[in-house]
Amino acid sequence: MSTQLPTGMEHHPDILALREHAEQVTSTTGGQGVEAAAICAGLFLAISPWVVGFAFFGFLPLTINNLILGLGFAALMGGYGSAFERTHARAWACLAIGVWTMLAPWWTVGDMAVQRTILTNVITGGVMTCLALAAIAMALPGSRMSRRSGG
């Protein structure tokens, strides 16, 4: 009786090494911290129109934008750590959400944007962008964050 070795791509040594690396990265406190902070940042963006007080002053497009993108960011980054090898591309989408969040006050309400909408979105979007970049950096083999995590 002959034994057959698996020939599928999922059993390739490089793929297996990438999966092991991903598991090591997301099991560190740094990886878990990035995920937790990202969830908090996304949820803050979602509730920011009501917390900061611009939900009721003619900023409906920005209110809807912040609600949807905040919940989306939290959902995308929330599943990041538990299945890193399948979801690391989510961090790239979250990077785009973070950049858009910083630009949204001008592109959704234009000249009506006031200091509190601008500050809230620029600061929150900047934090979201940094967290997404940290998540991306953890995935890169040979990066400082990757070496710190044992990969």
PDB file of C-alpha atoms in Angstrom:
ATOM      1  CA  MET A   1       0.000   0.000   0.000  1.00  0.00           C
ATOM      2  CA  SER A   2       1.411   3.357  -0.949  1.00  0.00           C
ATOM      3  CA  THR A   3       1.026   6.556   0.994  1.00  0.00           C
ATOM      4  CA  GLN A   4       0.145   9.698  -0.846  1.00  0.00           C
ATOM      5  CA  LEU A   5       1.546  13.028   0.192  1.00  0.00           C
ATOM      6  CA  PRO A   6      -0.824  15.983   0.091  1.00  0.00           C
ATOM      7  CA  THR A   7      -0.250  17.957  -3.085  1.00  0.00           C
ATOM      8  CA  GLY A   8      -2.573  20.914  -2.552  1.00  0.00           C
ATOM      9  CA  MET A   9      -1.264  24.440  -2.149  1.00  0.00           C
ATOM     10  CA  GLU A  10      -2.503  24.553   1.454  1.00  0.00           C
ATOM     11  CA  HIS A  11       0.181  22.009   2.402  1.00  0.00           C
ATOM     12  CA  HIS A  12       3.062  23.912   0.807  1.00  0.00           C
ATOM     13  CA  PRO A  13       5.866  24.545   3.353  1.00  0.00           C
ATOM     14  CA  ASP A  14       5.848  28.306   2.690  1.00  0.00           C
ATOM     15  CA  ILE A  15       2.096  28.538   3.324  1.00  0.00           C
ATOM     16  CA  LEU A  16       2.456  26.529   6.519  1.00  0.00           C
ATOM     17  CA  ALA A  17       5.291  28.810   7.661  1.00  0.00           C
ATOM     18  CA  LEU A  18       3.186  31.917   6.954  1.00  0.00           C
ATOM     19  CA  ARG A  19       0.309  30.488   8.955  1.00  0.00           C
ATOM     20  CA  GLU A  20       2.610  29.696  11.869  1.00  0.00           C
ATOM     21  CA  HIS A  21       4.044  33.221  11.709  1.00  0.00           C
ATOM     22  CA  ALA A  22       0.537  34.686  11.684  1.00  0.00           C
ATOM     23  CA  GLU A  23      -0.445  32.652  14.716  1.00  0.00           C
ATOM     24  CA  GLN A  24       2.647  33.817  16.595  1.00  0.00           C
ATOM     25  CA  VAL A  25       2.004  37.471  15.761  1.00  0.00           C
ATOM     26  CA  THR A  26      -1.622  37.503  16.834  1.00  0.00           C
ATOM     27  CA  SER A  27      -0.967  35.602  20.055  1.00  0.00           C
ATOM     28  CA  THR A  28       1.304  38.363  21.389  1.00  0.00           C
ATOM     29  CA  THR A  29       0.057  41.062  23.718  1.00  0.00           C
ATOM     30  CA  GLY A  30       0.981  43.629  21.058  1.00  0.00           C
ATOM     31  CA  GLY A  31      -1.229  41.957  18.467  1.00  0.00           C
ATOM     32  CA  GLN A  32      -4.094  41.639  20.899  1.00  0.00           C
ATOM     33  CA  GLY A  33      -3.609  45.236  22.007  1.00  0.00           C
ATOM     34  CA  VAL A  34      -3.816  46.517  18.441  1.00  0.00           C
ATOM     35  CA  GLU A  35      -7.032  44.576  17.933  1.00  0.00           C
ATOM     36  CA  ALA A  36      -8.602  45.836  21.172  1.00  0.00           C
ATOM     37  CA  ALA A  37      -7.607  49.460  20.535  1.00  0.00           C
ATOM     38  CA  ALA A  38      -8.943  49.241  16.985  1.00  0.00           C
ATOM     39  CA  ILE A  39     -12.312  47.978  18.188  1.00  0.00           C
ATOM     40  CA  CYS A  40     -12.508  50.856  20.675  1.00  0.00           C
ATOM     41  CA  ALA A  41     -11.529  53.412  18.015  1.00  0.00           C
ATOM     42  CA  GLY A  42     -14.158  52.093  15.618  1.00  0.00           C
ATOM     43  CA  LEU A  43     -16.878  52.137  18.252  1.00  0.00           C
ATOM     44  CA  PHE A  44     -15.908  55.671  19.267  1.00  0.00           C
ATOM     45  CA  LEU A  45     -16.163  56.828  15.668  1.00  0.00           C
ATOM     46  CA  ALA A  46     -19.617  55.241  15.454  1.00  0.00           C
ATOM     47  CA  ILE A  47     -20.925  57.096  18.521  1.00  0.00           C
ATOM     48  CA  SER A  48     -18.915  60.303  18.030  1.00  0.00           C
ATOM     49  CA  PRO A  49     -21.740  62.329  16.440  1.00  0.00           C
ATOM     50  CA  TRP A  50     -23.771  61.947  19.625  1.00  0.00           C
ATOM     51  CA  VAL A  51     -20.848  62.200  22.072  1.00  0.00           C
ATOM     52  CA  VAL A  52     -19.320  65.281  20.453  1.00  0.00           C
ATOM     53  CA  GLY A  53     -22.721  66.757  19.653  1.00  0.00           C
ATOM     54  CA  PHE A  54     -22.884  67.202  15.910  1.00  0.00           C
ATOM     55  CA  ALA A  55     -25.545  64.598  15.140  1.00  0.00           C
ATOM     56  CA  PHE A  56     -28.387  67.091  15.274  1.00  0.00           C
ATOM     57  CA  PHE A  57     -26.969  70.226  13.668  1.00  0.00           C
ATOM     58  CA  GLY A  58     -27.284  69.569   9.954  1.00  0.00           C
ATOM     59  CA  PHE A  59     -24.436  67.079   9.764  1.00  0.00           C
ATOM     60  CA  LEU A  60     -26.527  64.081   8.740  1.00  0.00           C
ATOM     61  CA  PRO A  61     -24.119  62.908   5.986  1.00  0.00           C
ATOM     62  CA  LEU A  62     -21.175  62.963   8.408  1.00  0.00           C
ATOM     63  CA  THR A  63     -23.250  61.321  11.138  1.00  0.00           C
ATOM     64  CA  ILE A  64     -24.203  58.439   8.834  1.00  0.00           C
ATOM     65  CA  ASN A  65     -20.617  58.212   7.544  1.00  0.00           C
ATOM     66  CA  ASN A  66     -19.168  57.955  11.055  1.00  0.00           C
ATOM     67  CA  LEU A  67     -21.763  55.448  12.223  1.00  0.00           C
ATOM     68  CA  ILE A  68     -21.338  53.054   9.290  1.00  0.00           C
ATOM     69  CA  LEU A  69     -17.564  53.316   8.976  1.00  0.00           C
ATOM     70  CA  GLY A  70     -17.002  53.123  12.735  1.00  0.00           C
ATOM     71  CA  LEU A  71     -19.006  49.926  13.012  1.00  0.00           C
ATOM     72  CA  GLY A  72     -17.322  48.569   9.879  1.00  0.00           C
ATOM     73  CA  PHE A  73     -13.843  49.342  11.204  1.00  0.00           C
ATOM     74  CA  ALA A  74     -14.614  47.670  14.537  1.00  0.00           C
ATOM     75  CA  ALA A  75     -16.042  44.594  12.809  1.00  0.00           C
ATOM     76  CA  LEU A  76     -13.137  44.263  10.381  1.00  0.00           C
ATOM     77  CA  MET A  77     -10.433  44.669  13.010  1.00  0.00           C
ATOM     78  CA  GLY A  78     -12.385  42.622  15.555  1.00  0.00           C
ATOM     79  CA  GLY A  79     -12.020  39.470  13.506  1.00  0.00           C
ATOM     80  CA  TYR A  80      -8.424  40.286  12.707  1.00  0.00           C
ATOM     81  CA  GLY A  81      -6.667  38.509  15.557  1.00  0.00           C
ATOM     82  CA  SER A  82      -8.650  35.309  15.636  1.00  0.00           C
ATOM     83  CA  ALA A  83      -8.101  34.373  11.992  1.00  0.00           C
ATOM     84  CA  PHE A  84      -5.102  36.404  10.928  1.00  0.00           C
ATOM     85  CA  GLU A  85      -3.966  34.160   8.107  1.00  0.00           C
ATOM     86  CA  ARG A  86      -7.316  34.553   6.360  1.00  0.00           C
ATOM     87  CA  THR A  87      -8.114  38.147   7.236  1.00  0.00           C
ATOM     88  CA  HIS A  88      -4.904  40.164   7.145  1.00  0.00           C
ATOM     89  CA  ALA A  89      -6.203  41.943   4.032  1.00  0.00           C
ATOM     90  CA  ARG A  90      -8.818  43.532   6.278  1.00  0.00           C
ATOM     91  CA  ALA A  91      -6.111  45.774   7.698  1.00  0.00           C
ATOM     92  CA  TRP A  92      -5.662  47.339   4.253  1.00  0.00           C
ATOM     93  CA  ALA A  93      -9.377  48.124   4.118  1.00  0.00           C
ATOM     94  CA  CYS A  94      -9.138  49.598   7.604  1.00  0.00           C
ATOM     95  CA  LEU A  95      -6.262  51.776   6.466  1.00  0.00           C
ATOM     96  CA  ALA A  96      -8.520  53.207   3.759  1.00  0.00           C
ATOM     97  CA  ILE A  97     -11.305  53.752   6.319  1.00  0.00           C
ATOM     98  CA  GLY A  98      -8.886  55.626   8.601  1.00  0.00           C
ATOM     99  CA  VAL A  99      -7.696  57.915   5.808  1.00  0.00           C
ATOM    100  CA  TRP A 100     -11.263  58.548   4.637  1.00  0.00           C
ATOM    101  CA  THR A 101     -12.316  59.372   8.199  1.00  0.00           C
ATOM    102  CA  MET A 102      -9.772  62.192   8.300  1.00  0.00           C
ATOM    103  CA  LEU A 103     -11.075  63.635   5.009  1.00  0.00           C
ATOM    104  CA  ALA A 104     -14.788  63.053   5.606  1.00  0.00           C
ATOM    105  CA  PRO A 105     -15.681  66.368   7.319  1.00  0.00           C
ATOM    106  CA  TRP A 106     -14.709  68.307   4.202  1.00  0.00           C
ATOM    107  CA  TRP A 107     -16.006  65.818   1.646  1.00  0.00           C
ATOM    108  CA  THR A 108     -19.386  65.127   3.260  1.00  0.00           C
ATOM    109  CA  VAL A 109     -20.471  68.482   4.718  1.00  0.00           C
ATOM    110  CA  GLY A 110     -18.012  70.838   3.034  1.00  0.00           C
ATOM    111  CA  ASP A 111     -17.949  74.397   4.311  1.00  0.00           C
ATOM    112  CA  MET A 112     -20.362  73.494   7.123  1.00  0.00           C
ATOM    113  CA  ALA A 113     -17.613  71.514   8.890  1.00  0.00           C
ATOM    114  CA  VAL A 114     -16.853  73.024  12.274  1.00  0.00           C
ATOM    115  CA  GLN A 115     -13.930  72.623  14.597  1.00  0.00           C
ATOM    116  CA  ARG A 116     -15.427  69.777  16.654  1.00  0.00           C
ATOM    117  CA  THR A 117     -16.281  67.674  13.588  1.00  0.00           C
ATOM    118  CA  ILE A 118     -12.845  68.254  12.106  1.00  0.00           C
ATOM    119  CA  LEU A 119     -10.939  67.539  15.324  1.00  0.00           C
ATOM    120  CA  THR A 120     -12.979  64.443  16.109  1.00  0.00           C
ATOM    121  CA  ASN A 121     -12.568  62.919  12.678  1.00  0.00           C
ATOM    122  CA  VAL A 122      -8.924  63.882  12.162  1.00  0.00           C
ATOM    123  CA  ILE A 123      -7.805  62.562  15.557  1.00  0.00           C
ATOM    124  CA  THR A 124      -9.935  59.405  15.410  1.00  0.00           C
ATOM    125  CA  GLY A 125      -8.997  58.788  11.773  1.00  0.00           C
ATOM    126  CA  GLY A 126      -5.327  59.262  12.605  1.00  0.00           C
ATOM    127  CA  VAL A 127      -5.542  56.724  15.422  1.00  0.00           C
ATOM    128  CA  MET A 128      -7.401  54.303  13.159  1.00  0.00           C
ATOM    129  CA  THR A 129      -4.781  54.753  10.423  1.00  0.00           C
ATOM    130  CA  CYS A 130      -1.941  54.088  12.874  1.00  0.00           C
ATOM    131  CA  LEU A 131      -3.664  50.967  14.196  1.00  0.00           C
ATOM    132  CA  ALA A 132      -4.244  49.656  10.678  1.00  0.00           C
ATOM    133  CA  LEU A 133      -0.589  50.321   9.810  1.00  0.00           C
ATOM    134  CA  ALA A 134       0.473  48.483  12.973  1.00  0.00           C
ATOM    135  CA  ALA A 135      -1.667  45.508  11.964  1.00  0.00           C
ATOM    136  CA  ILE A 136      -0.154  45.554   8.476  1.00  0.00           C
ATOM    137  CA  ALA A 137       3.373  45.829   9.891  1.00  0.00           C
ATOM    138  CA  MET A 138       2.839  42.781  12.086  1.00  0.00           C
ATOM    139  CA  ALA A 139       2.141  40.712   8.987  1.00  0.00           C
ATOM    140  CA  LEU A 140       5.351  41.634   7.212  1.00  0.00           C
ATOM    141  CA  PRO A 141       8.037  38.987   7.656  1.00  0.00           C
ATOM    142  CA  GLY A 142      11.230  40.609   8.873  1.00  0.00           C
ATOM    143  CA  SER A 143       9.558  43.722  10.299  1.00  0.00           C
ATOM    144  CA  ARG A 144      10.522  44.924  13.773  1.00  0.00           C
ATOM    145  CA  MET A 145       7.103  44.035  15.166  1.00  0.00           C
ATOM    146  CA  SER A 146       7.344  40.613  13.571  1.00  0.00           C
ATOM    147  CA  ARG A 147      10.797  39.957  15.090  1.00  0.00           C
ATOM    148  CA  ARG A 148       9.612  41.082  18.519  1.00  0.00           C
ATOM    149  CA  SER A 149       6.803  38.544  18.399  1.00  0.00           C
ATOM    150  CA  GLY A 150       9.165  35.687  17.715  1.00  0.00           C
ATOM    151  CA  GLY A 151       8.602  35.364  13.946  1.00  0.00           C
TER     152      GLY A 151
END
